[in-house]
Short mmCIF file of C-alpha atoms and ligand atoms in Angstrom, two decimals:
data_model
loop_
_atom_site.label_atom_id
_atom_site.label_comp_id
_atom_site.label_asym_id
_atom_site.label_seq_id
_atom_site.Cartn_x
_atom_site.Cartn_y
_atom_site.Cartn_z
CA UNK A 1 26.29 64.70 8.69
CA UNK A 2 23.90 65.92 6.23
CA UNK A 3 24.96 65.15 2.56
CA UNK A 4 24.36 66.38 -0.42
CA UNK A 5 22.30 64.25 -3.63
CA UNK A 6 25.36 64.93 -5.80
CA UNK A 7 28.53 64.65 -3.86
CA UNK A 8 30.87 62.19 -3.92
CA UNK A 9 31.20 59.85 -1.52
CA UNK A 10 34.43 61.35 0.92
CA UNK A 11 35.64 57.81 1.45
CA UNK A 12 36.48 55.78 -1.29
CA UNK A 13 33.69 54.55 -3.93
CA UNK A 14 31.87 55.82 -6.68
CA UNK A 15 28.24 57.52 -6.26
CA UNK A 16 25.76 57.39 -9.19
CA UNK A 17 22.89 59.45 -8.13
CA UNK A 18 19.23 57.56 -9.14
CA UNK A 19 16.84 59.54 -11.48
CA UNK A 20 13.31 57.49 -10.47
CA UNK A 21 13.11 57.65 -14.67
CA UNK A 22 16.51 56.31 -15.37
CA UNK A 23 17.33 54.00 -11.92
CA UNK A 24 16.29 50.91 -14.25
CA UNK A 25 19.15 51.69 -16.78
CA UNK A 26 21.58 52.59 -14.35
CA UNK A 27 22.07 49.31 -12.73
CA UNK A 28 25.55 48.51 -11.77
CA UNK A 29 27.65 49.80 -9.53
CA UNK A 30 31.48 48.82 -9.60
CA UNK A 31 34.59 50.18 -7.62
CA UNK A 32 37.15 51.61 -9.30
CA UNK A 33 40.21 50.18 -7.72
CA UNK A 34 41.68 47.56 -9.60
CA UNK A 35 41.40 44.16 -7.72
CA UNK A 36 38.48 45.63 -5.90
CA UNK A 37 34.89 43.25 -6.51
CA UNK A 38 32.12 44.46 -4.33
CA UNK A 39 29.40 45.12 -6.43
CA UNK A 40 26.05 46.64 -5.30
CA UNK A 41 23.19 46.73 -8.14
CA UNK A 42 20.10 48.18 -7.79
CA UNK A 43 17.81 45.43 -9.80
CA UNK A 44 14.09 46.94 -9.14
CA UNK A 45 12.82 46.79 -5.45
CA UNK A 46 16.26 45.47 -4.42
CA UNK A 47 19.70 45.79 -4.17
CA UNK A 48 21.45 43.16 -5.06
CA UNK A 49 25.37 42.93 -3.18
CA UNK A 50 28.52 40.97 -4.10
CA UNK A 51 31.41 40.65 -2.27
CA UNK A 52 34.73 38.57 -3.74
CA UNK A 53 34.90 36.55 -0.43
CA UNK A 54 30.95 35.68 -0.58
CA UNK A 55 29.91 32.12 -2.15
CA UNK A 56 27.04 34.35 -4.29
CA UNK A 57 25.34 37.49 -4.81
CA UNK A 58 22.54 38.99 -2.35
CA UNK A 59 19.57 40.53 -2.93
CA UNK A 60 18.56 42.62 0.07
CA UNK A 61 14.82 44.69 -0.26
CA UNK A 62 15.22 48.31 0.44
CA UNK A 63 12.37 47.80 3.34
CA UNK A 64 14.88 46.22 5.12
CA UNK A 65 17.58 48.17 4.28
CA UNK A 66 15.94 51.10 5.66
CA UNK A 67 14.62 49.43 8.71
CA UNK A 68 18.21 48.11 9.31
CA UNK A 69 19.75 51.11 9.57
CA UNK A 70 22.74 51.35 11.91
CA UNK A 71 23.44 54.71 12.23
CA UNK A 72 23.57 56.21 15.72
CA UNK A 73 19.75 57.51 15.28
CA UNK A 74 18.08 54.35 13.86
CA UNK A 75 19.94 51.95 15.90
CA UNK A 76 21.12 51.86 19.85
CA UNK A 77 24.53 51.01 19.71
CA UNK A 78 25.08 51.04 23.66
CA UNK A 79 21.64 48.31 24.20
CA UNK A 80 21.95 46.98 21.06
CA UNK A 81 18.60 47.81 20.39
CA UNK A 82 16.77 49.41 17.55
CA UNK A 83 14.97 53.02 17.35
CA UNK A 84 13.70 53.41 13.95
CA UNK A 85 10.34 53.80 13.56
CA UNK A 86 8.98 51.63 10.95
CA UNK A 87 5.55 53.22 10.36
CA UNK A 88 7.35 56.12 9.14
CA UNK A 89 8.66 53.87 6.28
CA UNK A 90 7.18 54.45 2.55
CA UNK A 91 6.54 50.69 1.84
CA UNK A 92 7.96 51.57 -2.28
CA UNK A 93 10.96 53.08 -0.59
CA UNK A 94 13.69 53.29 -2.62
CA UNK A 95 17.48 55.03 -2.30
CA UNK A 96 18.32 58.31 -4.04
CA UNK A 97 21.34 57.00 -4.40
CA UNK A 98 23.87 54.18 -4.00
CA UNK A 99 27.75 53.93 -3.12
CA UNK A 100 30.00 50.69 -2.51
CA UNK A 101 32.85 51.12 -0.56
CA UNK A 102 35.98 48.62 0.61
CA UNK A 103 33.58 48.18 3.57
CA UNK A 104 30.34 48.10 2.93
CA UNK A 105 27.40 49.59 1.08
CA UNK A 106 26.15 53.41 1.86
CA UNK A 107 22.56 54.24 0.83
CA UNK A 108 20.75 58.19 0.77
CA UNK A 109 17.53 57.76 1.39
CA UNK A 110 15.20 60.32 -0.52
CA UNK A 111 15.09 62.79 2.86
CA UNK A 112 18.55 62.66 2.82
CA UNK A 113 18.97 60.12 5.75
CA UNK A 114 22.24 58.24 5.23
CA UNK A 115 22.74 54.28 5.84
CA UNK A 116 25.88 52.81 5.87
CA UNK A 117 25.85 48.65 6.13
CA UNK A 118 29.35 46.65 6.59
CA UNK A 119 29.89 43.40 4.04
CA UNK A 120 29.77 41.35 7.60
CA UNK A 121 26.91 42.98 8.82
CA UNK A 122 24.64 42.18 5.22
CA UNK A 123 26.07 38.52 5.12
CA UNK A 124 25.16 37.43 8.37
CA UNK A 125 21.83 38.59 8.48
CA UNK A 126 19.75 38.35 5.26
CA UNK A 127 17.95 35.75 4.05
CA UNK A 128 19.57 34.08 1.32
CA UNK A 129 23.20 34.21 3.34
CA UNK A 130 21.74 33.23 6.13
CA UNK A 131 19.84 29.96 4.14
CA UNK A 132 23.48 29.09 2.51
CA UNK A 133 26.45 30.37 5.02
CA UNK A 134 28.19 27.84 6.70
CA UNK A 135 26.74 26.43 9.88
CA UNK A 136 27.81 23.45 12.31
CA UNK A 137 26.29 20.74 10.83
CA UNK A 138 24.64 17.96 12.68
CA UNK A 139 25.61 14.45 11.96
CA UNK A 140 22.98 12.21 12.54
CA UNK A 141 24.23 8.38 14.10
CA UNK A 142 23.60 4.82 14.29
CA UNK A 143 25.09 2.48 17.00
CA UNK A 144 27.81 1.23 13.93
CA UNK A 145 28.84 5.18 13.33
CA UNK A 146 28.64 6.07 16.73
CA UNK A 147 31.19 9.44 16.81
CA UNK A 148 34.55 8.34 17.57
CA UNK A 149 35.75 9.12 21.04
CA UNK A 150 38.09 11.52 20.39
CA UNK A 151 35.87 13.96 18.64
CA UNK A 152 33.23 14.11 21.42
CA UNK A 153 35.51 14.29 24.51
CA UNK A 154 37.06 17.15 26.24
CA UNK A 155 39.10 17.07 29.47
CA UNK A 156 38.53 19.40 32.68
CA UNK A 157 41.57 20.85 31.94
CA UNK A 158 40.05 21.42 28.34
CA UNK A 159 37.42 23.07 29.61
CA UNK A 160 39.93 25.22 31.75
CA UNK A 161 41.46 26.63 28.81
CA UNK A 162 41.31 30.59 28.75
CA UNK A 163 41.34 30.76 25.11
CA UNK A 164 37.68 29.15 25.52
CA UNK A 165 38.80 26.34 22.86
CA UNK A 166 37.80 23.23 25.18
CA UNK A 167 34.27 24.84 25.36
CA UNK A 168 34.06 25.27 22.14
CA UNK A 169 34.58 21.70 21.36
CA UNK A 170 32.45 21.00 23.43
CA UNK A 171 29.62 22.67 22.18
CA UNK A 172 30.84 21.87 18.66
CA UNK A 173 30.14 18.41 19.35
CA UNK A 174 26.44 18.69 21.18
CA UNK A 175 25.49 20.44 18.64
CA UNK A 176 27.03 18.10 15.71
CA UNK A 177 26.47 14.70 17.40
CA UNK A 178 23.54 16.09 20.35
CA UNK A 179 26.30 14.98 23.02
CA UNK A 180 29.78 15.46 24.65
CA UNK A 181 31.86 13.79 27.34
CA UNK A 182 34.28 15.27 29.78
CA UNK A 183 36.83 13.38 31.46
CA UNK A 184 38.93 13.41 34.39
CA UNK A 185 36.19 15.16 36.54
CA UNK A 186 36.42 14.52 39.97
CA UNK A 187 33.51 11.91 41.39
CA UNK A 188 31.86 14.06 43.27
CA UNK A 189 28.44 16.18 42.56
CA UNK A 190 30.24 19.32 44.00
CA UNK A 191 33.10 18.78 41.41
CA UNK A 192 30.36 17.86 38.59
CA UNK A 193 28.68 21.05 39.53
CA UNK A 194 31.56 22.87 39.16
CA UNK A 195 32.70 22.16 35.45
CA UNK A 196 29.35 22.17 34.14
CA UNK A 197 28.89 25.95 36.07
CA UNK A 198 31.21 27.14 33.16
CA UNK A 199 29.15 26.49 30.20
CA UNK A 200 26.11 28.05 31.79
CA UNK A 201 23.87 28.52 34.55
CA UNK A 202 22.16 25.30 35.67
CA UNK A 203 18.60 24.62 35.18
CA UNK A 204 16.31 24.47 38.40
CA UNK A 205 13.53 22.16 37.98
CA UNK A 206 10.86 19.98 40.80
CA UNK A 207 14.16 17.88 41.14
CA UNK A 208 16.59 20.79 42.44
CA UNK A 209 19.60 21.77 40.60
CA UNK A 210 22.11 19.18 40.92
CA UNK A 211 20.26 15.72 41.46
CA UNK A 212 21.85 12.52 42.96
CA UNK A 213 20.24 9.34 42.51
CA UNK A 214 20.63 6.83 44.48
CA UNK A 215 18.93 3.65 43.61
CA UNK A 216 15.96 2.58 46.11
CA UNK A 217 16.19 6.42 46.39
CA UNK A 218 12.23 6.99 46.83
CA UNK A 219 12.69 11.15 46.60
CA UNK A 220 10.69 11.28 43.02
CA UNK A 221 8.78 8.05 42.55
CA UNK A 222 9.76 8.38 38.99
CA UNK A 223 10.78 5.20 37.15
CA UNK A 224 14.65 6.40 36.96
CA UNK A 225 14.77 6.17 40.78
CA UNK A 226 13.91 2.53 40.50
CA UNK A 227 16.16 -0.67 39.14
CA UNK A 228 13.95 -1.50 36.56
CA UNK A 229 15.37 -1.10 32.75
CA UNK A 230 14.63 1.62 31.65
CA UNK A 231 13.65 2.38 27.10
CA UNK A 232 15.15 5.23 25.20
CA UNK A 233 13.22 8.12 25.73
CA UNK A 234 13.42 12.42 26.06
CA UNK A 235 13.45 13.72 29.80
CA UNK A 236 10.93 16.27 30.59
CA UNK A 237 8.29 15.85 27.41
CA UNK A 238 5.56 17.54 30.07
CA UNK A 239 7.19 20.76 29.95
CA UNK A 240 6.56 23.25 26.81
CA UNK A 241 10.19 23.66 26.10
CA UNK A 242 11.76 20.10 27.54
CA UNK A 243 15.32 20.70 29.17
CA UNK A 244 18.10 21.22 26.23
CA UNK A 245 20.62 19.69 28.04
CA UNK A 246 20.93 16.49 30.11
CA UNK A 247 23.72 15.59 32.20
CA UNK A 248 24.83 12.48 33.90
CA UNK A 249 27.91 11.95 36.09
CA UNK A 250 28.03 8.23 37.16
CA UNK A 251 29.58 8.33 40.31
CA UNK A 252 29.42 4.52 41.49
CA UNK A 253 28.39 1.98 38.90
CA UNK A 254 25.74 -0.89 39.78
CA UNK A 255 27.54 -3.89 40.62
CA UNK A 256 25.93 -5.49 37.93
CA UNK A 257 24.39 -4.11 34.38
CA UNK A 258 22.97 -0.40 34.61
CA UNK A 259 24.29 0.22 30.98
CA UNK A 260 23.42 3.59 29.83
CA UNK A 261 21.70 3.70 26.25
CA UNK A 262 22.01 5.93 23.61
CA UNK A 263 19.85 6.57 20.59
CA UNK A 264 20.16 9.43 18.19
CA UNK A 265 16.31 11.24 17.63
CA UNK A 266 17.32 12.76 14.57
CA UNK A 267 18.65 9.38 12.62
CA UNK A 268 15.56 7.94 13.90
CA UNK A 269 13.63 10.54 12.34
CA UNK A 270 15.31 10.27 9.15
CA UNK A 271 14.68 6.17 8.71
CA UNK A 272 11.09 6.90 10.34
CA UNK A 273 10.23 9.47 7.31
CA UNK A 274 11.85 7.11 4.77
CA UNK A 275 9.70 4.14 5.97
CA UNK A 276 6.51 5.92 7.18
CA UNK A 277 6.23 9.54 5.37
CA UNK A 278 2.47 9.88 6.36
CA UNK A 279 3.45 8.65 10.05
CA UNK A 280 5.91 11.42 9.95
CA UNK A 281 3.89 13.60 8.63
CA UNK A 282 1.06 12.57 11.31
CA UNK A 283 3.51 12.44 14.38
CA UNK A 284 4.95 16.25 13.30
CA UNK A 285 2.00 17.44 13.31
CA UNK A 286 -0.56 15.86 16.23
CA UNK A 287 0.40 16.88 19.44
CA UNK A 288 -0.17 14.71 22.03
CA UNK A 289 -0.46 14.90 25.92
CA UNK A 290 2.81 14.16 28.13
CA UNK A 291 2.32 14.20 31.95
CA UNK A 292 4.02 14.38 35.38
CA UNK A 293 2.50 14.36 38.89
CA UNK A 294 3.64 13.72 42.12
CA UNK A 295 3.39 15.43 45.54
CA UNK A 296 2.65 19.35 44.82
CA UNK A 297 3.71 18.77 41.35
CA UNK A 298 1.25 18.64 37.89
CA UNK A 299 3.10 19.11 34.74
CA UNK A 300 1.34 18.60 31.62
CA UNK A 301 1.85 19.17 27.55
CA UNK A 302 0.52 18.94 24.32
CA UNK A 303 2.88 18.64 21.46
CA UNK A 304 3.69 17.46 18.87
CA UNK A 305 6.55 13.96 18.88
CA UNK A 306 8.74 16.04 15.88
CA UNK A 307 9.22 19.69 15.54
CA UNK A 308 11.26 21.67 12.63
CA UNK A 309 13.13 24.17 12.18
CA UNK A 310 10.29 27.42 11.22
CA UNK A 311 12.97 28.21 8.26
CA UNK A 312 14.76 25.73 6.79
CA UNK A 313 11.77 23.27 7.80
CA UNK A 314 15.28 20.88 8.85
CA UNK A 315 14.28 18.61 12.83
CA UNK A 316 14.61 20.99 15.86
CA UNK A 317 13.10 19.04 18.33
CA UNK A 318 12.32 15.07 18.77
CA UNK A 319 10.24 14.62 22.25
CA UNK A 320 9.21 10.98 22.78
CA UNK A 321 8.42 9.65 26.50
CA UNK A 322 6.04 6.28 26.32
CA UNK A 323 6.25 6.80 30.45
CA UNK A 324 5.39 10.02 30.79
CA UNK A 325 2.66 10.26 27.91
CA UNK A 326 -0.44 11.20 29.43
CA UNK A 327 -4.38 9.75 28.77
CA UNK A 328 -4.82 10.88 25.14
CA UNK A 329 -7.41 13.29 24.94
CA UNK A 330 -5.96 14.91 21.93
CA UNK A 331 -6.68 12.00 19.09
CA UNK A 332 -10.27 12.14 17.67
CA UNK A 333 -12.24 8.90 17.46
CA UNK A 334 -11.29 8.76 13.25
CA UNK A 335 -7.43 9.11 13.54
CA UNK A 336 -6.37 6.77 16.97
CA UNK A 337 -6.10 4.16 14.49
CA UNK A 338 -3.60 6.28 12.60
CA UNK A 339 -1.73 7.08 15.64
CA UNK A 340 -1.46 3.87 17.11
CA UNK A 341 -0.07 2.36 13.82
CA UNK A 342 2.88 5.18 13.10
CA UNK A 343 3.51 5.76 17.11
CA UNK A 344 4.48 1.81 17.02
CA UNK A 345 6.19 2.12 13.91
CA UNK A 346 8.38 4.99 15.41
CA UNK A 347 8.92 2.95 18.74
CA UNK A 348 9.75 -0.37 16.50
CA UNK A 349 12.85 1.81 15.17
CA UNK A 350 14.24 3.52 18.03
CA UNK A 351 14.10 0.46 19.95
CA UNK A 352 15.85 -1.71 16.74
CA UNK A 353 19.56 -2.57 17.85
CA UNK A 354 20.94 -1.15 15.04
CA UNK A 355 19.85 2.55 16.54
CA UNK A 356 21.40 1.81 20.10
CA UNK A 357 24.30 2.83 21.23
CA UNK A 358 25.16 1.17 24.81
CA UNK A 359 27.95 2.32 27.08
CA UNK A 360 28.65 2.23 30.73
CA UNK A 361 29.05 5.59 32.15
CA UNK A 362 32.15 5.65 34.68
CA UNK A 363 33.61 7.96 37.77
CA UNK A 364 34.98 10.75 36.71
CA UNK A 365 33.27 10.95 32.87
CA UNK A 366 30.39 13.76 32.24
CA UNK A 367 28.22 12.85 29.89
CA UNK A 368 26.06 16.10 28.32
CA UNK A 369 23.24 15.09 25.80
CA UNK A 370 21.08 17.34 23.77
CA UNK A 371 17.64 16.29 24.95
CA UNK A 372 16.58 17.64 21.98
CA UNK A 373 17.61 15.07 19.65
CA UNK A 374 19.09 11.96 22.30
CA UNK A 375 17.31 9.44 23.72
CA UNK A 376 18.33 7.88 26.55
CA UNK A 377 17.87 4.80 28.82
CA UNK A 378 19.22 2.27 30.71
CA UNK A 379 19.53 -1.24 31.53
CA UNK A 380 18.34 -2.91 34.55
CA UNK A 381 20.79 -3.22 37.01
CA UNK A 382 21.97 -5.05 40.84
CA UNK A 383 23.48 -3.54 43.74
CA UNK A 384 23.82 0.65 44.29
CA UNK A 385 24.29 2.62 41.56
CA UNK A 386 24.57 6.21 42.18
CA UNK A 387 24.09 8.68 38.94
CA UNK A 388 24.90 12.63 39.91
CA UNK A 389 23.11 14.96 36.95
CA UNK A 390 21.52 18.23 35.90
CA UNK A 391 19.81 20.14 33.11
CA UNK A 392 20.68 23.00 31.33
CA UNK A 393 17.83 25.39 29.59
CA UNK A 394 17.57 25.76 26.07
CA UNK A 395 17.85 29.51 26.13
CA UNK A 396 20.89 29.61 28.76
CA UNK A 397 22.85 26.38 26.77
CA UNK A 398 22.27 28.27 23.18
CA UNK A 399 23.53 32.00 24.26
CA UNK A 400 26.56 30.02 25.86
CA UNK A 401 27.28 28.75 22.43
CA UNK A 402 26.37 31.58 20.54
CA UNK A 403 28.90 33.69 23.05
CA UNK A 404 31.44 31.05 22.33
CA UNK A 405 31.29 31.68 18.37
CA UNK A 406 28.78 28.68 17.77
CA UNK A 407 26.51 29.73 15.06
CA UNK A 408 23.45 27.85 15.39
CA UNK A 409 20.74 29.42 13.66
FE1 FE2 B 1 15.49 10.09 31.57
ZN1 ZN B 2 19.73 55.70 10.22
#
């Protein structure tokens, strides 16, 4: 509906048309019914929005605003897509005028076009709400504040749950501790399969979908298929995105040893930058060369051993694999020095006990890690020991917990 400059706003509000000579003076816009605090205020080449239930104000550039548009024209409600047309856009675009409402915030552009944007809508997607609304936090560990048990386990009948509130403890707790553990799963890789099937879609890789390993299993020569121990490390540092999600189902223990280790990337991160800032600074940003082959299979990487977040600059990403790095081509002459030094210094901290976490993985527990941020290993063991497992992609894992109300970003 086409409206005019001067008319009041039909829903509740008050409209203060904006002279270009006078929109500096006129600055603040307030409701008129009593107990009612949204507040939109033009301050320049902004708008700045306050809601009673927000922590602060907003300021929100009226670029965006136009471009995020959600009326039926500018926006495809049905694909979810948009269909503005941003070259159109004057970049000094500015409303004609500006009306706050119970709901939201209703702009007229100077042709006329209208913009309506819900209090939700504005708070969960601009940048300073976004920088400052409440997120799951992640908890870094050491082997002495290891999460307690009950925090990080669901049951199969948890996960079961048709009000989705098993899965979303369990993705609460991947994503605050980078692991989970569900119990009472039947020892089988069929059963295995099954539960983890209803987080998301399991990741094929050169090892299949569901994996069994059998020890003195020669399928893969990798070292996991062998007895030997094996040192914390990141699965899959020779692919561009590594898997997100490892999972292990032990489904008969070794006879003797075969302890699986634990050792949170993101703690080790933190002591590593506290110790060695230039080594953290030099491993976040010199990517080096990880490397798989067997058989009909070449995977190779360049990366770098810690990645951040593009926004809030916070760890993303910790990839560290002493067996699979490859011959490194990627460190000139001047810096392998360098390298060697704060590689060591890195490996000297995950591998001090007070990092580790050891447990032994039994029949009928599913262990999920984010491969992200775990390391993982295990201890050298006797007898058969047969470990049941999968991955789960990063972009498949994440819209799970998205879906499930997770808000990661
Ligand atoms: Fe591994
Ligand atoms: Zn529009």
């Amino acid at each position: 509906m086409m409206r005019l400059p001067f008319q009041f706003s039909a829903r509740f509000g008050t409209l203060i048309k904006l002279q270009p000579s006078v929109r500096s003076a006129v600055s603040r816009w307030c409701s008129s019914q009593p107990g009612h605090a949204t507040r939109a205020v033009d301050v320049g080449t902004c708008l700045e929005v306050d809601h009673p239930r927000w922590p602060h104000s907003i300021r929100i550039s009226y670029l965006w605003l136009r471009d995020h548009c959600r009326c039926e024209h500018c926006y495809n409600f049905a694909t979810a897509q948009r269909a503005f047309d941003i070259t159109h856009m004057p970049p000094n675009i500015r409303p004609a005028s500006i009306v706050n409402t119970a709901e939201g915030v209703e702009l007229m552009w100077p042709d006329g076009h209208i913009s309506n944007y819900n209090y939700k809508f504005l708070w969960q997607n601009t940048y300073e709400s976004c920088r400052t609304s409440h997120k799951t936090q992640q908890l870094p560990w050491t082997g002495a504040t290891f999460p307690k048990t009950d925090f990080i386990t669901v049951t199969l009948q948890d996960m079961e749950k048709t009000d989705k509130s098993g899965l979303r403890k369990l993705f609460g707790s991947i994503v605050k501790y980078g692991l989970a553990f569900i119990t009472e799963v039947p020892p089988d890789t069929e059963s295995t399969r099954s539960v983890i099937e209803k987080i998301c879609a399991i990741k094929k890789t050169f090892f299949g979908e569901m994996w069994e390993m059998q020890s003195m299993n020669f399928e893969h020569f990798d070292t996991a298929y062998s007895q030997e121990y094996i040192g914390a490390h990141t699965d899959t540092t020779y692919f561009s995105h590594p898997c997100r999600i490892q999972v292990f189902h032990c489904l008969q223990p070794a006879s003797e040893g075969g302890e699986n280790l634990l050792v949170d990337g993101f703690s080790v991160a933190q002591q590593f930058k506290e110790r060695d800032p230039v080594g953290y600074e030099f491993l976040s940003s010199m990517a080096i060369p990880s490397e798989y082959r067997e058989e009909g299979v070449h995977h190779y990487t360049l990366d770098t051993v810690i990645k951040h977040h593009p926004v809030t600059g916070n760890i993303s990403r910790f990839r560290f694999n002493v067996y699979d790095r490859a011959p490194l081509s990627s460190v000139p002459l001047g810096k392998i020095e360098e390298f060697y030094y704060h590689y060591c210094n890195l490996s000297k901290i995950i591998r001090h006990p007070r990092n580790e976490y050891w447990l032994q993985l039994e029949p009928g527990t599913v262990l999920l890690m984010d491969n992200w941020r775990l390391l993982h290993g295990r201890n050298s063991f006797r007898g058969t020991r047969v470990l049941s497992g999968c991955y789960l992609d990063n972009v498949d894992f994440t819209s799970a917990a998205r879906v499930a109300g997770i808000q990661l970003e």
